[in-house]
Coordinates of C-alpha atoms and ligand atoms in Angstrom, one line a residue:
M11 CA 109.3 78.6 69.9
T12 CA 111.4 81.0 67.8
E13 CA 113.7 83.1 70.0
I14 CA 113.3 86.8 69.2
T15 CA 116.3 89.1 69.4
P16 CA 115.8 92.9 69.9
P17 CA 113.9 94.7 67.1
A18 CA 115.9 95.5 64.0
P19 CA 116.4 99.2 63.1
D20 CA 113.9 98.9 60.2
G21 CA 111.2 98.0 62.7
H22 CA 110.9 94.4 61.6
R23 CA 111.4 91.8 64.3
A24 CA 114.9 90.3 64.0
L25 CA 114.9 86.6 64.2
K26 CA 117.8 84.3 65.1
S27 CA 119.3 82.4 62.2
P28 CA 117.2 79.3 61.6
A29 CA 118.5 75.8 62.5
I30 CA 119.3 73.7 59.4
S31 CA 120.0 70.1 58.5
F32 CA 121.1 68.5 55.2
E33 CA 120.2 65.2 53.6
F34 CA 122.6 63.3 51.4
F35 CA 122.4 60.0 49.5
P36 CA 125.2 57.4 49.6
P37 CA 127.3 57.7 46.5
K38 CA 127.5 54.8 44.0
T39 CA 130.8 55.5 42.3
E40 CA 134.2 57.0 43.3
E41 CA 133.4 60.1 41.3
M42 CA 130.1 60.5 43.1
E43 CA 131.9 60.0 46.4
R44 CA 134.4 62.7 45.6
S45 CA 131.6 65.1 44.6
L46 CA 129.7 64.3 47.8
W47 CA 132.7 65.1 49.9
E48 CA 133.2 68.4 48.2
T49 CA 129.6 69.1 49.0
I50 CA 130.0 68.1 52.6
K51 CA 133.1 70.3 52.9
R52 CA 131.3 73.3 51.5
L53 CA 128.2 72.9 53.6
A54 CA 129.8 71.8 57.0
P55 CA 130.9 75.3 58.0
L56 CA 127.2 76.3 58.0
S57 CA 127.0 74.3 61.2
P58 CA 123.9 72.1 60.5
S59 CA 122.3 70.5 63.6
F60 CA 122.7 67.2 61.8
V61 CA 123.3 65.7 58.4
S62 CA 121.3 62.6 57.3
V63 CA 122.2 59.9 54.8
T64 CA 119.4 58.0 53.1
Y65 CA 118.8 54.3 52.9
G66 CA 118.3 53.0 49.3
A67 CA 114.9 51.5 48.2
G68 CA 114.6 47.9 49.4
G69 CA 117.7 48.3 51.7
S70 CA 119.9 48.4 48.6
T71 CA 122.4 50.8 50.1
R72 CA 122.7 49.3 53.5
E73 CA 126.5 49.1 53.4
R74 CA 127.0 52.3 51.5
T75 CA 124.8 54.2 54.0
H76 CA 126.8 52.8 56.8
S77 CA 130.2 53.6 55.3
T78 CA 129.1 57.2 54.5
I79 CA 127.8 57.7 58.0
T80 CA 131.0 56.3 59.6
R81 CA 133.2 58.4 57.4
I82 CA 131.2 61.5 58.4
L83 CA 131.8 60.5 62.0
A84 CA 135.5 59.9 61.5
E85 CA 136.4 62.9 59.4
T86 CA 134.0 65.7 60.4
D87 CA 132.5 67.3 63.5
L88 CA 129.0 66.8 62.0
L89 CA 126.3 64.8 63.7
P90 CA 125.1 62.1 61.3
A91 CA 121.6 60.6 61.2
A92 CA 121.2 57.3 59.5
H93 CA 118.0 56.6 57.6
L94 CA 116.7 53.1 58.0
T95 CA 113.6 51.3 56.6
C96 CA 111.7 48.1 57.4
V97 CA 112.0 46.8 53.9
G98 CA 113.7 43.5 53.0
A99 CA 115.2 42.6 56.3
A100 CA 114.2 40.6 59.4
R101 CA 114.0 42.3 62.8
G102 CA 117.2 40.7 63.9
E103 CA 119.1 42.2 60.9
I104 CA 117.6 45.6 61.5
D105 CA 118.4 45.4 65.2
E106 CA 122.0 44.5 64.3
I107 CA 122.3 47.5 62.0
V108 CA 121.0 49.8 64.7
G109 CA 123.5 48.2 67.2
R110 CA 126.4 48.7 64.8
Y111 CA 125.4 52.4 64.4
H112 CA 125.1 52.8 68.2
E113 CA 128.5 51.2 68.7
A114 CA 130.1 53.5 66.1
G115 CA 128.7 56.5 68.0
V116 CA 125.6 57.3 65.9
R117 CA 122.8 58.8 68.1
H118 CA 120.2 59.7 65.5
I119 CA 118.1 57.4 63.2
V120 CA 115.5 58.5 60.7
A121 CA 113.1 55.6 60.9
L122 CA 110.8 54.8 58.0
R123 CA 108.6 52.1 56.6
G124 CA 110.1 52.4 53.2
D125 CA 108.6 52.2 49.7
P126 CA 107.2 48.9 48.3
P127 CA 110.1 46.7 47.0
G128 CA 108.4 46.7 43.6
G129 CA 108.5 50.5 43.5
I130 CA 106.1 53.3 44.4
G131 CA 102.5 52.5 43.3
T132 CA 102.9 48.7 43.8
A133 CA 101.5 46.9 46.9
Y134 CA 103.6 47.1 50.0
A135 CA 104.7 43.7 51.3
T136 CA 106.4 43.3 54.6
H137 CA 109.3 40.9 55.3
P138 CA 107.6 38.0 57.2
D139 CA 110.0 38.3 60.1
G140 CA 110.5 42.0 59.7
Y141 CA 109.2 45.2 61.4
Q142 CA 105.7 45.5 59.9
T143 CA 105.3 49.3 60.2
S144 CA 107.4 52.4 60.8
T145 CA 105.8 52.5 64.3
D146 CA 107.1 49.0 65.0
L147 CA 110.5 50.1 63.9
V148 CA 110.5 53.2 66.1
A149 CA 109.4 51.1 69.1
G150 CA 112.1 48.5 68.3
I151 CA 114.9 51.1 68.2
R152 CA 113.6 52.8 71.3
K153 CA 113.5 49.5 73.2
Q154 CA 117.1 48.8 72.3
H155 CA 118.5 52.3 72.9
G156 CA 117.1 55.1 75.1
D157 CA 119.7 57.5 74.0
I158 CA 119.0 57.5 70.2
E159 CA 117.1 60.4 68.7
I160 CA 114.5 59.1 66.3
S161 CA 113.1 61.2 63.5
V162 CA 110.2 60.1 61.3
S163 CA 108.5 61.2 58.1
A164 CA 105.4 63.5 57.8
Y165 CA 103.3 64.2 54.8
P166 CA 101.7 67.7 54.4
E167 CA 99.7 66.3 51.4
K168 CA 99.2 63.0 53.3
H169 CA 101.0 59.8 52.2
P170 CA 99.7 58.5 48.9
E171 CA 98.6 55.2 50.5
S172 CA 96.7 56.9 53.4
R173 CA 93.0 56.7 53.2
D174 CA 92.6 60.3 54.4
F175 CA 94.4 62.9 56.7
D176 CA 92.9 61.4 59.8
A177 CA 94.5 58.0 59.0
D178 CA 97.7 59.7 58.1
L179 CA 97.8 61.5 61.4
D180 CA 96.9 58.3 63.3
V181 CA 100.2 56.9 62.0
L182 CA 102.2 60.1 62.9
E183 CA 100.7 60.0 66.4
A184 CA 101.5 56.3 66.8
K185 CA 105.1 57.0 65.8
V186 CA 105.4 59.7 68.4
D187 CA 103.9 57.5 71.1
A188 CA 106.5 54.9 70.1
G189 CA 109.3 57.3 70.7
A190 CA 109.8 59.6 67.7
T191 CA 111.1 63.0 68.7
R192 CA 111.0 64.9 65.4
A193 CA 109.3 64.6 62.0
I194 CA 110.7 65.8 58.7
T195 CA 108.2 66.5 55.9
Q196 CA 108.0 65.2 52.4
V197 CA 109.0 67.9 50.0
F198 CA 106.2 70.4 49.3
F199 CA 106.0 73.6 47.2
D200 CA 102.9 75.3 48.4
N201 CA 103.5 76.7 51.9
D202 CA 99.8 76.8 52.7
L203 CA 99.8 73.0 52.6
Y204 CA 102.5 72.9 55.3
F205 CA 100.7 75.4 57.5
R206 CA 97.3 73.6 57.1
Y207 CA 99.0 70.3 58.0
L208 CA 100.7 71.8 61.0
D209 CA 97.4 73.1 62.2
R210 CA 96.0 69.5 61.9
V211 CA 99.0 68.0 63.7
R212 CA 98.8 70.5 66.6
A213 CA 95.0 70.1 66.8
R214 CA 95.7 66.4 67.5
G215 CA 97.9 67.4 70.4
I216 CA 101.1 66.2 68.6
G217 CA 103.8 68.5 69.8
I218 CA 107.1 67.3 68.2
P219 CA 108.8 69.6 65.7
I220 CA 107.5 69.2 62.1
V221 CA 110.5 70.3 60.1
P222 CA 109.8 71.4 56.5
G223 CA 111.8 69.4 53.9
I224 CA 113.0 71.8 51.2
M225 CA 114.2 70.6 47.8
P226 CA 115.8 73.0 45.4
M227 CA 114.9 71.7 41.9
H228 CA 118.2 71.4 40.1
N229 CA 116.6 69.6 37.2
F230 CA 112.9 70.5 37.2
K231 CA 111.7 67.8 34.8
Q232 CA 113.4 65.0 36.6
A233 CA 112.5 66.3 40.0
R234 CA 108.9 66.8 39.1
N235 CA 108.6 63.2 38.0
F236 CA 110.2 61.9 41.2
V237 CA 108.2 64.0 43.6
T238 CA 104.9 63.5 41.9
R239 CA 105.3 59.8 42.3
A240 CA 105.9 60.3 46.0
G241 CA 102.6 62.3 46.3
T242 CA 103.8 65.9 46.1
S243 CA 101.8 68.2 44.0
V244 CA 103.7 70.6 41.6
P245 CA 101.7 73.8 41.2
D246 CA 101.2 75.3 37.7
W247 CA 102.9 78.5 38.7
L248 CA 106.0 76.5 39.5
A249 CA 106.0 74.6 36.2
E250 CA 105.6 78.0 34.4
K251 CA 108.8 79.3 36.0
F252 CA 110.8 76.6 34.4
E253 CA 109.1 76.7 31.0
G254 CA 111.5 76.9 28.0
L255 CA 114.5 76.1 30.2
D256 CA 115.0 72.4 29.4
D257 CA 118.2 73.1 27.6
D258 CA 119.4 76.0 29.7
A259 CA 120.9 74.5 32.9
E260 CA 122.5 77.8 34.0
T261 CA 119.2 79.8 34.0
R262 CA 117.4 76.8 35.5
K263 CA 119.8 76.9 38.4
L264 CA 119.2 80.6 39.1
V265 CA 115.4 80.0 38.9
A266 CA 115.6 77.0 41.2
A267 CA 117.6 79.0 43.8
T268 CA 115.2 81.9 43.5
V269 CA 112.1 79.7 43.9
A270 CA 113.5 77.7 46.9
A271 CA 114.9 80.9 48.6
G272 CA 111.4 82.5 48.2
Q273 CA 109.8 79.5 49.8
V274 CA 112.1 79.3 52.8
Q275 CA 112.0 83.1 53.4
K276 CA 108.2 83.1 53.4
L277 CA 108.2 80.2 55.9
A278 CA 110.8 82.0 58.0
K279 CA 108.7 85.2 58.0
H280 CA 105.8 83.1 59.4
G281 CA 107.9 81.8 62.3
V282 CA 109.4 78.6 60.9
D283 CA 112.9 78.4 62.4
T284 CA 114.1 74.9 61.3
F285 CA 114.7 73.6 57.8
H286 CA 115.8 70.3 56.4
F287 CA 117.4 70.5 52.9
Y288 CA 117.2 67.7 50.4
T289 CA 120.6 68.6 48.9
M290 CA 120.8 65.9 46.1
N291 CA 124.5 65.9 47.1
R292 CA 125.0 69.4 45.6
A293 CA 126.1 72.4 47.6
D294 CA 125.6 75.4 45.5
L295 CA 121.9 76.1 45.7
V296 CA 121.6 75.1 49.3
F297 CA 124.6 77.2 50.3
A298 CA 123.0 80.3 48.5
I299 CA 119.6 79.7 50.2
C300 CA 121.2 79.4 53.6
H301 CA 123.1 82.6 53.0
L302 CA 119.8 84.4 52.2
L303 CA 118.4 83.0 55.5
G304 CA 121.3 84.8 57.3
I305 CA 123.4 81.7 57.9
R306 CA 127.1 82.3 57.4
P307 CA 130.0 79.8 57.5
Q308 CA 131.5 79.5 60.9
G309 CA 134.3 82.0 61.4
A310 CA 133.0 84.2 58.6
Q311 CA 132.2 87.8 59.5
K312 CA 128.6 89.0 59.3
A313 CA 127.9 92.3 57.6
A314 CA 127.4 95.1 60.1
Ligands
FAD402 P1 104.6 55.7 57.4 O1 104.5 57.1 57.9 O2 104.9 54.7 58.4 O3 103.2 55.3 56.7 C1 102.9 55.3 55.4 C2 101.4 54.8 55.2 O4 101.4 53.4 55.4 C3 100.5 55.4 56.2 O5 100.0 56.6 55.9 C4 99.4 54.3 56.2 O6 98.7 54.4 55.0 C5 100.3 53.1 56.2 N1 100.7 52.7 57.5 C6 101.9 52.7 58.1 N2 101.9 52.4 59.4 C7 100.6 52.1 59.7 C8 100.0 51.7 60.9 N3 100.6 51.5 62.0 N4 98.6 51.5 60.8 C9 97.9 51.8 59.7 N5 98.5 52.2 58.5 C10 99.8 52.3 58.5 N6 112.5 55.9 51.6 C11 113.6 55.1 51.6 O7 113.5 53.9 51.0 N7 114.8 55.4 52.1 C12 115.0 56.6 52.8 O8 116.1 56.9 53.2 C13 113.9 57.5 52.9 N8 114.0 58.7 53.5 C14 112.8 59.5 53.7 C15 112.9 60.7 54.4 C16 111.8 61.5 54.6 C17 112.0 62.8 55.4 C18 110.6 61.1 54.0 C19 109.4 62.0 54.1 C20 110.5 60.0 53.2 C21 111.6 59.1 53.1 N9 111.5 57.9 52.4 C22 112.6 57.1 52.3 C23 110.3 57.5 51.7 C24 109.4 56.6 52.6 O9 110.0 55.4 52.8 C25 108.1 56.3 51.8 O10 107.3 57.5 51.6 C26 107.3 55.1 52.3 O11 106.3 54.9 51.3 C27 106.6 55.4 53.6 O12 107.4 55.2 54.6 P2 107.1 56.1 55.9 O13 107.9 55.7 57.1 O14 107.1 57.5 55.5 O15 105.6 55.7 56.1

């Protein structure tokens, strides 16, 4: 539950700064690597609870995810969480990856089924000797290591492959029963969808934190394409805010920051105290949004 500090002078209840986490993807080139590290250096002083690094579709970034995670461990005080999927690998290989992470000191895995190797929308095929579902993967990790934190996905609009919300929640419940301790949501833009989903989750008796995943839309057109394929709806009011800005990156950035800041501030006002940011390896918008949430770099002075 949110910890409440004494009432603020304006009569509003004053909330403690929310907890935050950041998601990065492993860089493909040296230039992208430099840019990621500038981002990490800018965001690290905001003291995130953890930072996660994604695992490319089909397991394509296995080594790059690993080297990004180990560099974070070696060069920062941040707690890294490694994403891992069931796709394209036998159980033994996955267990070995988890073992390598554990040996390196990683104590947090984001365990996922993964998208179909043929891309979103194609039929999902499991590796014949692999973990068959995310639930199996969670159980496999838990069996190997009792001291690893396991986060999983959650879908406020249900996963596109799920028959209905009940089937979707069955999967979430199974993942929790197998050992998951936190869920991070797919990106959403309509807060009501999150709150309705949270009601459903709690009505099921699922008690783990359901951390909202927030994505500032640096490039609206590209992002819309990507999130829509993953099952996230983009409301008309949001599209209207970016209308006419295709060739105006500067204004788009300001609009994107305003929209995402509005979303998190409304969530915070309704008691949400933990946020996961899909950073797209960029610091500027996320830094500004965290500032608006009252989060200051460690060592910086707060305004009186
Ligand atoms: P799950 O929650 O396991 O399930 C998806 C659907 O599959 C279910 O709703 C159901 O229809 C079916 N299903 C699964 N298990 C069962 C079961 N036991 N019984 C019956 N039906 C079942 N993808 C990547 O490739 N790399 C990443 O790093 C990555 N990170 C992500 C991080 C977050 C926070 C989120 C929300 C998603 C991420 N994804 C990532 C995308 C994810 O891999 C896809 O959405 C994928 O299609 C589903 O994987 P999942 O673990 O979310 O699915």
